[in-house]
Amino acid sequence: MRLGDQMDLRSRFVGELRRMDGGRVLDLPPNRVAEAVRAVLGLAGAGIVMMDRLVRLPVAAAGEHVSEAEQLQVTLGDGPCIAAAELGEPLVSSELELAGRWPMYHAALVTRTPYRGTLTLPLTRADGHVFAALDAYSTDPVPELHQPLDVVQAAVGPIVAMLLLGALAGDEQQLLWPPNEQLRQRQQVWLAVGMIQESSAVSDLDALAILRGYAFRTDHLLDAVVDDLVHGLLTTSQVLAAV
């Protein structure tokens, strides 16, 4: 990694953050942080998610189809962004690589969004624990990064992690940022999982797998299935009958 390239990209990223809100970088709402990432990397979309034992929590999205691209991975429970966050290593994936390693996600992504490539930067705390991830999306079959991947990770990742950690309450679970609609919907997953557990006496991970299976079989996103279940438009019996 060339230090000069890293410092240049970091400087441009900080400048983009300052431009977003008159220089008050620490006060930026999450969507503006994601927008700054998208602008400085020159990609079509960017999003920020927090990692949870059960399901990822979307806290920011910049780009018309970013929310849907994120929901596709959560619905399937697999994909490049999830894999990179679990490994704790940055990952850039071309359309060919997506098709080879995550064929179901690739098929859904190219059908429902204009995105053809992905980039994920794991976000870590001081102890190296991955607590969140920055996902970015490209409409080109091969994402065009103007700097090597390790430079992008070193220049952009720590700043986004710092801003996100600064918006967390003391237990590092409760965001001080007002939740967006996508986050409010995702938080309903815990309630839906509890409803399935009450009806079938399974673990929370098995209950989530049941919800994902129903979403996949009915060609719906997980968040939509959960919303219907929580609001009484779908019953646990219907979900379990499809298993």
PDB file of C-alpha atoms in Angstrom:
ATOM      1  CA  MET A   1       0.000   0.000   0.000  1.00  0.00           C
ATOM      2  CA  ARG A   2       1.336   3.429  -0.935  1.00  0.00           C
ATOM      3  CA  LEU A   3       0.942   5.893   1.937  1.00  0.00           C
ATOM      4  CA  GLY A   4       0.617   8.828  -0.455  1.00  0.00           C
ATOM      5  CA  ASP A   5      -2.390   7.242  -2.197  1.00  0.00           C
ATOM      6  CA  GLN A   6      -4.020   6.489   1.144  1.00  0.00           C
ATOM      7  CA  MET A   7      -3.560  10.046   2.421  1.00  0.00           C
ATOM      8  CA  ASP A   8      -4.856  11.509  -0.843  1.00  0.00           C
ATOM      9  CA  LEU A   9      -8.029   9.417  -0.798  1.00  0.00           C
ATOM     10  CA  ARG A  10      -8.567  10.097   2.902  1.00  0.00           C
ATOM     11  CA  SER A  11      -8.198  13.828   2.304  1.00  0.00           C
ATOM     12  CA  ARG A  12     -10.695  13.768  -0.557  1.00  0.00           C
ATOM     13  CA  PHE A  13     -13.151  11.748   1.529  1.00  0.00           C
ATOM     14  CA  VAL A  14     -12.941  14.152   4.473  1.00  0.00           C
ATOM     15  CA  GLY A  15     -13.396  17.025   2.060  1.00  0.00           C
ATOM     16  CA  GLU A  16     -16.515  15.386   0.640  1.00  0.00           C
ATOM     17  CA  LEU A  17     -17.884  14.855   4.156  1.00  0.00           C
ATOM     18  CA  ARG A  18     -17.296  18.520   4.995  1.00  0.00           C
ATOM     19  CA  ARG A  19     -18.966  19.610   1.786  1.00  0.00           C
ATOM     20  CA  MET A  20     -22.059  17.626   2.728  1.00  0.00           C
ATOM     21  CA  ASP A  21     -22.929  19.748   5.746  1.00  0.00           C
ATOM     22  CA  GLY A  22     -20.849  22.904   5.930  1.00  0.00           C
ATOM     23  CA  GLY A  23     -17.859  21.310   7.638  1.00  0.00           C
ATOM     24  CA  ARG A  24     -19.706  19.722  10.578  1.00  0.00           C
ATOM     25  CA  VAL A  25     -18.490  16.210   9.851  1.00  0.00           C
ATOM     26  CA  LEU A  26     -19.324  14.712  13.252  1.00  0.00           C
ATOM     27  CA  ASP A  27     -22.952  15.854  12.948  1.00  0.00           C
ATOM     28  CA  LEU A  28     -23.599  14.261   9.569  1.00  0.00           C
ATOM     29  CA  PRO A  29     -26.640  11.961   9.369  1.00  0.00           C
ATOM     30  CA  PRO A  30     -25.822   8.460   8.112  1.00  0.00           C
ATOM     31  CA  ASN A  31     -27.337   8.857   4.653  1.00  0.00           C
ATOM     32  CA  ARG A  32     -25.055  11.823   4.012  1.00  0.00           C
ATOM     33  CA  VAL A  33     -22.040   9.746   5.061  1.00  0.00           C
ATOM     34  CA  ALA A  34     -23.101   7.057   2.588  1.00  0.00           C
ATOM     35  CA  GLU A  35     -23.579   9.726  -0.073  1.00  0.00           C
ATOM     36  CA  ALA A  36     -20.029  10.982   0.547  1.00  0.00           C
ATOM     37  CA  VAL A  37     -18.717   7.430   0.125  1.00  0.00           C
ATOM     38  CA  ARG A  38     -20.578   7.058  -3.134  1.00  0.00           C
ATOM     39  CA  ALA A  39     -19.221  10.356  -4.423  1.00  0.00           C
ATOM     40  CA  VAL A  40     -15.569   9.839  -3.476  1.00  0.00           C
ATOM     41  CA  LEU A  41     -15.446   6.261  -4.813  1.00  0.00           C
ATOM     42  CA  GLY A  42     -17.409   7.109  -7.947  1.00  0.00           C
ATOM     43  CA  LEU A  43     -19.818   4.189  -7.520  1.00  0.00           C
ATOM     44  CA  ALA A  44     -23.555   4.034  -8.131  1.00  0.00           C
ATOM     45  CA  GLY A  45     -24.668   3.339  -4.566  1.00  0.00           C
ATOM     46  CA  ALA A  46     -23.474   2.886  -1.010  1.00  0.00           C
ATOM     47  CA  GLY A  47     -24.992   1.720   2.251  1.00  0.00           C
ATOM     48  CA  ILE A  48     -24.014   1.195   5.882  1.00  0.00           C
ATOM     49  CA  VAL A  49     -25.218  -1.735   7.977  1.00  0.00           C
ATOM     50  CA  MET A  50     -24.654  -2.744  11.593  1.00  0.00           C
ATOM     51  CA  MET A  51     -23.941  -6.374  12.357  1.00  0.00           C
ATOM     52  CA  ASP A  52     -26.206  -8.264  14.717  1.00  0.00           C
ATOM     53  CA  ARG A  53     -26.092 -11.929  15.715  1.00  0.00           C
ATOM     54  CA  LEU A  54     -29.445 -12.529  14.063  1.00  0.00           C
ATOM     55  CA  VAL A  55     -29.741 -10.090  11.159  1.00  0.00           C
ATOM     56  CA  ARG A  56     -28.002  -7.054   9.664  1.00  0.00           C
ATOM     57  CA  LEU A  57     -29.422  -3.617  10.498  1.00  0.00           C
ATOM     58  CA  PRO A  58     -29.443  -1.032   7.665  1.00  0.00           C
ATOM     59  CA  VAL A  59     -28.646   2.443   8.983  1.00  0.00           C
ATOM     60  CA  ALA A  60     -27.893   4.316   5.743  1.00  0.00           C
ATOM     61  CA  ALA A  61     -28.439   4.122   2.001  1.00  0.00           C
ATOM     62  CA  ALA A  62     -27.385   6.415  -0.845  1.00  0.00           C
ATOM     63  CA  GLY A  63     -28.639   5.363  -4.257  1.00  0.00           C
ATOM     64  CA  GLU A  64     -32.051   4.472  -5.599  1.00  0.00           C
ATOM     65  CA  HIS A  65     -31.657   0.679  -5.414  1.00  0.00           C
ATOM     66  CA  VAL A  66     -29.276   0.291  -2.461  1.00  0.00           C
ATOM     67  CA  SER A  67     -31.987  -0.660   0.014  1.00  0.00           C
ATOM     68  CA  GLU A  68     -33.310  -3.406  -2.271  1.00  0.00           C
ATOM     69  CA  ALA A  69     -29.807  -4.744  -2.980  1.00  0.00           C
ATOM     70  CA  GLU A  70     -29.201  -4.979   0.771  1.00  0.00           C
ATOM     71  CA  GLN A  71     -32.566  -6.637   1.366  1.00  0.00           C
ATOM     72  CA  LEU A  72     -31.797  -9.298  -1.237  1.00  0.00           C
ATOM     73  CA  GLN A  73     -28.768 -10.490   0.720  1.00  0.00           C
ATOM     74  CA  VAL A  74     -30.648 -10.477   4.007  1.00  0.00           C
ATOM     75  CA  THR A  75     -33.487 -12.435   2.424  1.00  0.00           C
ATOM     76  CA  LEU A  76     -31.134 -15.071   1.026  1.00  0.00           C
ATOM     77  CA  GLY A  77     -28.834 -15.034   4.046  1.00  0.00           C
ATOM     78  CA  ASP A  78     -25.808 -15.088   1.766  1.00  0.00           C
ATOM     79  CA  GLY A  79     -23.882 -12.829  -0.566  1.00  0.00           C
ATOM     80  CA  PRO A  80     -20.589 -10.965  -1.007  1.00  0.00           C
ATOM     81  CA  CYS A  81     -21.275  -8.243   1.542  1.00  0.00           C
ATOM     82  CA  ILE A  82     -22.280 -10.741   4.228  1.00  0.00           C
ATOM     83  CA  ALA A  83     -19.246 -12.916   3.422  1.00  0.00           C
ATOM     84  CA  ALA A  84     -16.781 -10.008   3.582  1.00  0.00           C
ATOM     85  CA  ALA A  85     -18.150  -8.807   6.903  1.00  0.00           C
ATOM     86  CA  GLU A  86     -17.962 -12.312   8.380  1.00  0.00           C
ATOM     87  CA  LEU A  87     -14.369 -12.756   7.178  1.00  0.00           C
ATOM     88  CA  GLY A  88     -13.396  -9.270   8.331  1.00  0.00           C
ATOM     89  CA  GLU A  89     -11.703  -8.552   5.009  1.00  0.00           C
ATOM     90  CA  PRO A  90     -12.561  -6.059   2.239  1.00  0.00           C
ATOM     91  CA  LEU A  91     -13.967  -7.655  -0.873  1.00  0.00           C
ATOM     92  CA  VAL A  92     -14.676  -6.392  -4.381  1.00  0.00           C
ATOM     93  CA  SER A  93     -16.734  -8.668  -6.639  1.00  0.00           C
ATOM     94  CA  SER A  94     -17.297  -8.449 -10.377  1.00  0.00           C
ATOM     95  CA  GLU A  95     -20.476  -9.703 -12.022  1.00  0.00           C
ATOM     96  CA  LEU A  96     -18.645 -12.863 -13.097  1.00  0.00           C
ATOM     97  CA  GLU A  97     -17.513 -13.501  -9.521  1.00  0.00           C
ATOM     98  CA  LEU A  98     -21.014 -12.860  -8.187  1.00  0.00           C
ATOM     99  CA  ALA A  99     -22.479 -15.350 -10.651  1.00  0.00           C
ATOM    100  CA  GLY A 100     -19.879 -17.970  -9.737  1.00  0.00           C
ATOM    101  CA  ARG A 101     -19.882 -17.667  -5.933  1.00  0.00           C
ATOM    102  CA  TRP A 102     -23.400 -16.425  -5.166  1.00  0.00           C
ATOM    103  CA  PRO A 103     -25.576 -17.442  -8.138  1.00  0.00           C
ATOM    104  CA  MET A 104     -28.938 -16.869  -6.428  1.00  0.00           C
ATOM    105  CA  TYR A 105     -27.931 -13.435  -5.221  1.00  0.00           C
ATOM    106  CA  HIS A 106     -26.490 -12.555  -8.621  1.00  0.00           C
ATOM    107  CA  ALA A 107     -29.691 -13.610 -10.382  1.00  0.00           C
ATOM    108  CA  ALA A 108     -31.839 -11.546  -8.024  1.00  0.00           C
ATOM    109  CA  LEU A 109     -29.490  -8.540  -8.140  1.00  0.00           C
ATOM    110  CA  VAL A 110     -29.377  -8.247 -11.926  1.00  0.00           C
ATOM    111  CA  THR A 111     -33.123  -8.838 -12.193  1.00  0.00           C
ATOM    112  CA  ARG A 112     -34.218  -6.285  -9.601  1.00  0.00           C
ATOM    113  CA  THR A 113     -31.479  -3.629  -9.685  1.00  0.00           C
ATOM    114  CA  PRO A 114     -29.057  -2.074 -12.192  1.00  0.00           C
ATOM    115  CA  TYR A 115     -26.083  -3.164 -10.060  1.00  0.00           C
ATOM    116  CA  ARG A 116     -23.574  -5.634 -11.446  1.00  0.00           C
ATOM    117  CA  GLY A 117     -20.659  -5.475  -8.983  1.00  0.00           C
ATOM    118  CA  THR A 118     -20.161  -4.959  -5.252  1.00  0.00           C
ATOM    119  CA  LEU A 119     -17.626  -3.681  -2.754  1.00  0.00           C
ATOM    120  CA  THR A 120     -17.675  -4.269   1.003  1.00  0.00           C
ATOM    121  CA  LEU A 121     -15.444  -2.702   3.660  1.00  0.00           C
ATOM    122  CA  PRO A 122     -15.762  -4.262   7.141  1.00  0.00           C
ATOM    123  CA  LEU A 123     -15.901  -1.613   9.878  1.00  0.00           C
ATOM    124  CA  THR A 124     -14.067  -2.496  13.071  1.00  0.00           C
ATOM    125  CA  ARG A 125     -13.733  -1.255  16.627  1.00  0.00           C
ATOM    126  CA  ALA A 126     -10.333  -0.645  18.208  1.00  0.00           C
ATOM    127  CA  ASP A 127     -10.125  -4.319  19.239  1.00  0.00           C
ATOM    128  CA  GLY A 128     -10.573  -5.449  15.630  1.00  0.00           C
ATOM    129  CA  HIS A 129     -14.143  -6.702  16.105  1.00  0.00           C
ATOM    130  CA  VAL A 130     -16.329  -6.146  13.036  1.00  0.00           C
ATOM    131  CA  PHE A 131     -19.424  -4.277  14.214  1.00  0.00           C
ATOM    132  CA  ALA A 132     -20.656  -2.889  10.888  1.00  0.00           C
ATOM    133  CA  ALA A 133     -19.978  -2.861   7.158  1.00  0.00           C
ATOM    134  CA  LEU A 134     -19.906  -0.388   4.312  1.00  0.00           C
ATOM    135  CA  ASP A 135     -21.413  -1.811   1.125  1.00  0.00           C
ATOM    136  CA  ALA A 136     -21.058  -0.137  -2.271  1.00  0.00           C
ATOM    137  CA  TYR A 137     -22.510  -1.071  -5.638  1.00  0.00           C
ATOM    138  CA  SER A 138     -21.395  -0.610  -9.236  1.00  0.00           C
ATOM    139  CA  THR A 139     -23.423  -0.642 -12.454  1.00  0.00           C
ATOM    140  CA  ASP A 140     -20.303  -1.819 -14.302  1.00  0.00           C
ATOM    141  CA  PRO A 141     -19.651  -5.580 -14.572  1.00  0.00           C
ATOM    142  CA  VAL A 142     -16.233  -4.928 -13.012  1.00  0.00           C
ATOM    143  CA  PRO A 143     -16.310  -2.237 -10.306  1.00  0.00           C
ATOM    144  CA  GLU A 144     -13.824   0.467 -11.223  1.00  0.00           C
ATOM    145  CA  LEU A 145     -11.792   1.524  -8.198  1.00  0.00           C
ATOM    146  CA  HIS A 146      -9.284   4.283  -8.784  1.00  0.00           C
ATOM    147  CA  GLN A 147      -7.127   3.025  -5.898  1.00  0.00           C
ATOM    148  CA  PRO A 148      -6.169  -0.507  -4.772  1.00  0.00           C
ATOM    149  CA  LEU A 149      -8.645  -2.196  -2.454  1.00  0.00           C
ATOM    150  CA  ASP A 150      -6.338  -2.040   0.572  1.00  0.00           C
ATOM    151  CA  VAL A 151      -5.928   1.716   0.061  1.00  0.00           C
ATOM    152  CA  VAL A 152      -9.703   2.188  -0.090  1.00  0.00           C
ATOM    153  CA  GLN A 153     -10.129   0.144   3.096  1.00  0.00           C
ATOM    154  CA  ALA A 154      -7.424   2.047   4.988  1.00  0.00           C
ATOM    155  CA  ALA A 155      -8.545   5.501   3.833  1.00  0.00           C
ATOM    156  CA  VAL A 156     -12.317   5.240   4.040  1.00  0.00           C
ATOM    157  CA  GLY A 157     -13.155   2.431   6.482  1.00  0.00           C
ATOM    158  CA  PRO A 158     -11.754   3.912   9.718  1.00  0.00           C
ATOM    159  CA  ILE A 159     -13.480   7.271   9.159  1.00  0.00           C
ATOM    160  CA  VAL A 160     -16.883   5.685   8.563  1.00  0.00           C
ATOM    161  CA  ALA A 161     -16.322   3.427  11.594  1.00  0.00           C
ATOM    162  CA  MET A 162     -15.442   6.443  13.755  1.00  0.00           C
ATOM    163  CA  LEU A 163     -18.594   8.319  12.706  1.00  0.00           C
ATOM    164  CA  LEU A 164     -20.773   5.271  13.324  1.00  0.00           C
ATOM    165  CA  LEU A 165     -19.230   4.522  16.717  1.00  0.00           C
ATOM    166  CA  GLY A 166     -19.746   8.161  17.666  1.00  0.00           C
ATOM    167  CA  ALA A 167     -23.468   7.716  17.010  1.00  0.00           C
ATOM    168  CA  LEU A 168     -23.807   4.659  19.252  1.00  0.00           C
ATOM    169  CA  ALA A 169     -24.922   4.724  22.867  1.00  0.00           C
ATOM    170  CA  GLY A 170     -22.706   3.236  25.561  1.00  0.00           C
ATOM    171  CA  ASP A 171     -23.662  -0.383  24.938  1.00  0.00           C
ATOM    172  CA  GLU A 172     -22.836   0.003  21.228  1.00  0.00           C
ATOM    173  CA  GLN A 173     -26.219  -1.418  20.299  1.00  0.00           C
ATOM    174  CA  GLN A 174     -28.507   1.623  20.380  1.00  0.00           C
ATOM    175  CA  LEU A 175     -28.038   4.211  17.636  1.00  0.00           C
ATOM    176  CA  LEU A 176     -28.362   7.862  18.568  1.00  0.00           C
ATOM    177  CA  TRP A 177     -29.301   8.633  14.945  1.00  0.00           C
ATOM    178  CA  PRO A 178     -33.073   8.636  14.308  1.00  0.00           C
ATOM    179  CA  PRO A 179     -33.947   5.281  12.685  1.00  0.00           C
ATOM    180  CA  ASN A 180     -34.858   5.337   9.004  1.00  0.00           C
ATOM    181  CA  GLU A 181     -37.807   3.415   7.600  1.00  0.00           C
ATOM    182  CA  GLN A 182     -35.602   0.503   6.494  1.00  0.00           C
ATOM    183  CA  LEU A 183     -34.140   0.142   9.989  1.00  0.00           C
ATOM    184  CA  ARG A 184     -37.580   0.276  11.615  1.00  0.00           C
ATOM    185  CA  GLN A 185     -38.753  -2.467   9.280  1.00  0.00           C
ATOM    186  CA  ARG A 186     -35.680  -4.601   9.925  1.00  0.00           C
ATOM    187  CA  GLN A 187     -36.107  -4.331  13.678  1.00  0.00           C
ATOM    188  CA  GLN A 188     -39.463  -6.077  13.260  1.00  0.00           C
ATOM    189  CA  VAL A 189     -37.545  -9.243  12.377  1.00  0.00           C
ATOM    190  CA  TRP A 190     -36.940  -9.876  16.066  1.00  0.00           C
ATOM    191  CA  LEU A 191     -40.694  -9.697  16.736  1.00  0.00           C
ATOM    192  CA  ALA A 192     -41.499 -11.979  13.796  1.00  0.00           C
ATOM    193  CA  VAL A 193     -38.868 -14.472  14.932  1.00  0.00           C
ATOM    194  CA  GLY A 194     -40.498 -14.523  18.371  1.00  0.00           C
ATOM    195  CA  MET A 195     -43.897 -15.188  16.803  1.00  0.00           C
ATOM    196  CA  ILE A 196     -42.519 -18.172  14.874  1.00  0.00           C
ATOM    197  CA  GLN A 197     -40.807 -19.474  18.016  1.00  0.00           C
ATOM    198  CA  GLU A 198     -44.053 -19.318  19.974  1.00  0.00           C
ATOM    199  CA  SER A 199     -45.812 -21.341  17.294  1.00  0.00           C
ATOM    200  CA  SER A 200     -43.150 -23.957  16.639  1.00  0.00           C
ATOM    201  CA  ALA A 201     -40.710 -24.109  19.594  1.00  0.00           C
ATOM    202  CA  VAL A 202     -37.593 -23.606  17.462  1.00  0.00           C
ATOM    203  CA  SER A 203     -34.453 -21.556  18.064  1.00  0.00           C
ATOM    204  CA  ASP A 204     -34.267 -17.958  16.900  1.00  0.00           C
ATOM    205  CA  LEU A 205     -31.868 -18.888  14.092  1.00  0.00           C
ATOM    206  CA  ASP A 206     -34.205 -21.664  12.925  1.00  0.00           C
ATOM    207  CA  ALA A 207     -37.150 -19.268  13.085  1.00  0.00           C
ATOM    208  CA  LEU A 208     -35.246 -16.810  10.916  1.00  0.00           C
ATOM    209  CA  ALA A 209     -34.440 -19.610   8.461  1.00  0.00           C
ATOM    210  CA  ILE A 210     -38.161 -20.453   8.283  1.00  0.00           C
ATOM    211  CA  LEU A 211     -39.015 -16.824   7.496  1.00  0.00           C
ATOM    212  CA  ARG A 212     -36.303 -16.686   4.846  1.00  0.00           C
ATOM    213  CA  GLY A 213     -37.537 -19.924   3.330  1.00  0.00           C
ATOM    214  CA  TYR A 214     -41.068 -18.565   3.093  1.00  0.00           C
ATOM    215  CA  ALA A 215     -39.798 -15.344   1.520  1.00  0.00           C
ATOM    216  CA  PHE A 216     -37.775 -17.288  -1.039  1.00  0.00           C
ATOM    217  CA  ARG A 217     -40.619 -19.652  -1.955  1.00  0.00           C
ATOM    218  CA  THR A 218     -43.112 -16.809  -2.383  1.00  0.00           C
ATOM    219  CA  ASP A 219     -40.659 -14.496  -4.179  1.00  0.00           C
ATOM    220  CA  HIS A 220     -40.850 -11.800  -1.496  1.00  0.00           C
ATOM    221  CA  LEU A 221     -38.208  -9.882   0.415  1.00  0.00           C
ATOM    222  CA  LEU A 222     -37.733 -10.874   4.063  1.00  0.00           C
ATOM    223  CA  ASP A 223     -38.711  -7.403   5.301  1.00  0.00           C
ATOM    224  CA  ALA A 224     -42.010  -7.566   3.397  1.00  0.00           C
ATOM    225  CA  VAL A 225     -42.858 -11.005   4.840  1.00  0.00           C
ATOM    226  CA  VAL A 226     -42.011  -9.824   8.348  1.00  0.00           C
ATOM    227  CA  ASP A 227     -44.110  -6.687   7.945  1.00  0.00           C
ATOM    228  CA  ASP A 228     -47.126  -8.731   6.803  1.00  0.00           C
ATOM    229  CA  LEU A 229     -46.709 -11.169   9.698  1.00  0.00           C
ATOM    230  CA  VAL A 230     -46.368  -8.465  12.348  1.00  0.00           C
ATOM    231  CA  HIS A 231     -49.394  -6.549  11.036  1.00  0.00           C
ATOM    232  CA  GLY A 232     -51.673  -9.579  10.745  1.00  0.00           C
ATOM    233  CA  LEU A 233     -51.755  -9.870   6.962  1.00  0.00           C
ATOM    234  CA  LEU A 234     -49.975 -13.221   7.251  1.00  0.00           C
ATOM    235  CA  THR A 235     -50.229 -15.881   9.949  1.00  0.00           C
ATOM    236  CA  THR A 236     -47.553 -18.063  11.476  1.00  0.00           C
ATOM    237  CA  SER A 237     -49.575 -21.081  10.345  1.00  0.00           C
ATOM    238  CA  GLN A 238     -49.276 -19.968   6.736  1.00  0.00           C
ATOM    239  CA  VAL A 239     -45.537 -19.481   7.103  1.00  0.00           C
ATOM    240  CA  LEU A 240     -44.977 -22.824   8.803  1.00  0.00           C
ATOM    241  CA  ALA A 241     -47.179 -24.660   6.311  1.00  0.00           C
ATOM    242  CA  ALA A 242     -44.815 -23.610   3.534  1.00  0.00           C
ATOM    243  CA  VAL A 243     -41.763 -25.156   5.209  1.00  0.00           C
TER     244      VAL A 243
END
